[in-house]
Amino acid sequence: MANETQAACDRLIFALQEFNATAMAARDPQDPSILAAADALADAFTLYDDALYTQYGVETPLDTYDEYEEDYFDDELDDEDLEDDDLEDDEDLEDDDLEDDEDLEDDDLEDDEDLEDDNDFDFDDLDDEDLDEFDLDD
């Protein structure tokens, strides 16, 4: 089994060397030879990582990403998108603030009406037991 781990490590080293040589020779980063070497490197790393974990329970501190995941992360961190989101959030806050103000005004009106009703209350109708419930000395 240790031979499998060493063989996977040797393939990874070879894939790194091939990728390096291809990158030095290519003139365009999107050249098909670079993309093929990158895929071979990712495959070799995945095989090595799996062999190392299977044999020794050790995980490498690296991960590989396919093109879809890479595009997803690039889109997520786009500065222009973040700025657009900030503007939308600010507009939402303003709308929410207006709604809260309207609710507050309605509540204030109800409280004022309650106060008017309290003014009509006759405290002389209360007996001693009722007054004990409202101990005003505290």
mmCIF file of C-alpha atoms in Angstrom, residues 33-111:
data_model
loop_
_atom_site.group_PDB
_atom_site.id
_atom_site.type_symbol
_atom_site.label_atom_id
_atom_site.label_comp_id
_atom_site.label_asym_id
_atom_site.label_seq_id
_atom_site.Cartn_x
_atom_site.Cartn_y
_atom_site.Cartn_z
ATOM 1 C CA SER A 33 -2.075 22.627 -23.823
ATOM 2 C CA ILE A 34 -2.087 24.602 -20.549
ATOM 3 C CA LEU A 35 -5.677 23.657 -19.854
ATOM 4 C CA ALA A 36 -4.867 19.986 -20.487
ATOM 5 C CA ALA A 37 -1.794 20.157 -18.241
ATOM 6 C CA ALA A 38 -3.883 21.846 -15.529
ATOM 7 C CA ASP A 39 -6.466 19.060 -15.725
ATOM 8 C CA ALA A 40 -3.724 16.413 -15.540
ATOM 9 C CA LEU A 41 -2.219 18.184 -12.521
ATOM 10 C CA ALA A 42 -5.596 18.354 -10.760
ATOM 11 C CA ASP A 43 -6.223 14.664 -11.452
ATOM 12 C CA ALA A 44 -2.759 13.674 -10.189
ATOM 13 C CA PHE A 45 -3.259 15.723 -7.039
ATOM 14 C CA THR A 46 -6.678 14.170 -6.392
ATOM 15 C CA LEU A 47 -5.239 10.655 -6.766
ATOM 16 C CA TYR A 48 -2.363 11.478 -4.413
ATOM 17 C CA ASP A 49 -4.695 13.105 -1.874
ATOM 18 C CA ASP A 50 -7.001 10.070 -1.916
ATOM 19 C CA ALA A 51 -4.109 7.604 -1.604
ATOM 20 C CA LEU A 52 -2.566 9.532 1.287
ATOM 21 C CA TYR A 53 -5.870 9.727 3.144
ATOM 22 C CA THR A 54 -6.740 6.080 2.498
ATOM 23 C CA GLN A 55 -3.332 4.801 3.624
ATOM 24 C CA TYR A 56 -2.539 7.136 6.532
ATOM 25 C CA GLY A 57 -5.682 9.139 7.307
ATOM 26 C CA VAL A 58 -3.819 12.358 6.453
ATOM 27 C CA GLU A 59 -5.469 15.135 4.479
ATOM 28 C CA THR A 60 -3.451 17.565 2.397
ATOM 29 C CA PRO A 61 -4.075 21.262 3.073
ATOM 30 C CA LEU A 62 -5.019 21.850 -0.571
ATOM 31 C CA ASP A 63 -8.191 21.520 -2.619
ATOM 32 C CA THR A 64 -8.906 21.426 -6.329
ATOM 33 C CA TYR A 65 -11.752 23.335 -7.941
ATOM 34 C CA ASP A 66 -13.387 22.678 -11.239
ATOM 35 C CA GLU A 67 -14.163 25.473 -13.683
ATOM 36 C CA TYR A 68 -17.802 25.773 -12.549
ATOM 37 C CA GLU A 69 -16.844 26.333 -8.896
ATOM 38 C CA GLU A 70 -14.175 28.840 -9.885
ATOM 39 C CA ASP A 71 -16.663 30.861 -11.959
ATOM 40 C CA TYR A 72 -19.180 30.727 -9.126
ATOM 41 C CA PHE A 73 -16.690 32.166 -6.649
ATOM 42 C CA ASP A 74 -15.550 34.830 -9.105
ATOM 43 C CA ASP A 75 -19.135 35.972 -9.616
ATOM 44 C CA GLU A 76 -19.826 36.012 -5.888
ATOM 45 C CA LEU A 77 -16.979 38.406 -5.167
ATOM 46 C CA ASP A 78 -17.552 40.819 -8.044
ATOM 47 C CA ASP A 79 -17.146 44.387 -6.705
ATOM 48 C CA GLU A 80 -19.788 45.799 -9.038
ATOM 49 C CA ASP A 81 -22.331 43.263 -7.802
ATOM 50 C CA LEU A 82 -21.509 44.099 -4.208
ATOM 51 C CA GLU A 83 -22.045 47.809 -4.864
ATOM 52 C CA ASP A 84 -25.407 47.096 -6.541
ATOM 53 C CA ASP A 85 -26.472 44.983 -3.561
ATOM 54 C CA ASP A 86 -25.549 47.795 -1.174
ATOM 55 C CA LEU A 87 -27.768 50.230 -3.068
ATOM 56 C CA GLU A 88 -30.696 47.826 -3.029
ATOM 57 C CA ASP A 89 -30.281 47.275 0.716
ATOM 58 C CA ASP A 90 -30.282 51.037 1.356
ATOM 59 C CA GLU A 91 -33.503 51.424 -0.621
ATOM 60 C CA ASP A 92 -35.088 48.585 1.355
ATOM 61 C CA LEU A 93 -34.137 50.267 4.615
ATOM 62 C CA GLU A 94 -35.739 53.523 3.554
ATOM 63 C CA ASP A 95 -38.986 51.728 2.657
ATOM 64 C CA ASP A 96 -38.988 49.873 5.974
ATOM 65 C CA ASP A 97 -38.359 53.097 7.883
ATOM 66 C CA LEU A 98 -41.357 54.747 6.256
ATOM 67 C CA GLU A 99 -43.596 51.825 7.132
ATOM 68 C CA ASP A 100 -42.385 51.901 10.747
ATOM 69 C CA ASP A 101 -43.088 55.635 10.984
ATOM 70 C CA GLU A 102 -46.621 55.106 9.720
ATOM 71 C CA ASP A 103 -47.185 52.345 12.284
ATOM 72 C CA LEU A 104 -45.833 54.560 15.034
ATOM 73 C CA GLU A 105 -48.176 57.384 14.139
ATOM 74 C CA ASP A 106 -51.163 55.017 14.204
ATOM 75 C CA ASP A 107 -50.101 53.711 17.621
ATOM 76 C CA ASP A 108 -49.733 57.240 18.953
ATOM 77 C CA LEU A 109 -53.278 58.063 17.902
ATOM 78 C CA GLU A 110 -54.639 55.021 19.701
ATOM 79 C CA ASP A 111 -52.760 55.975 22.881
#
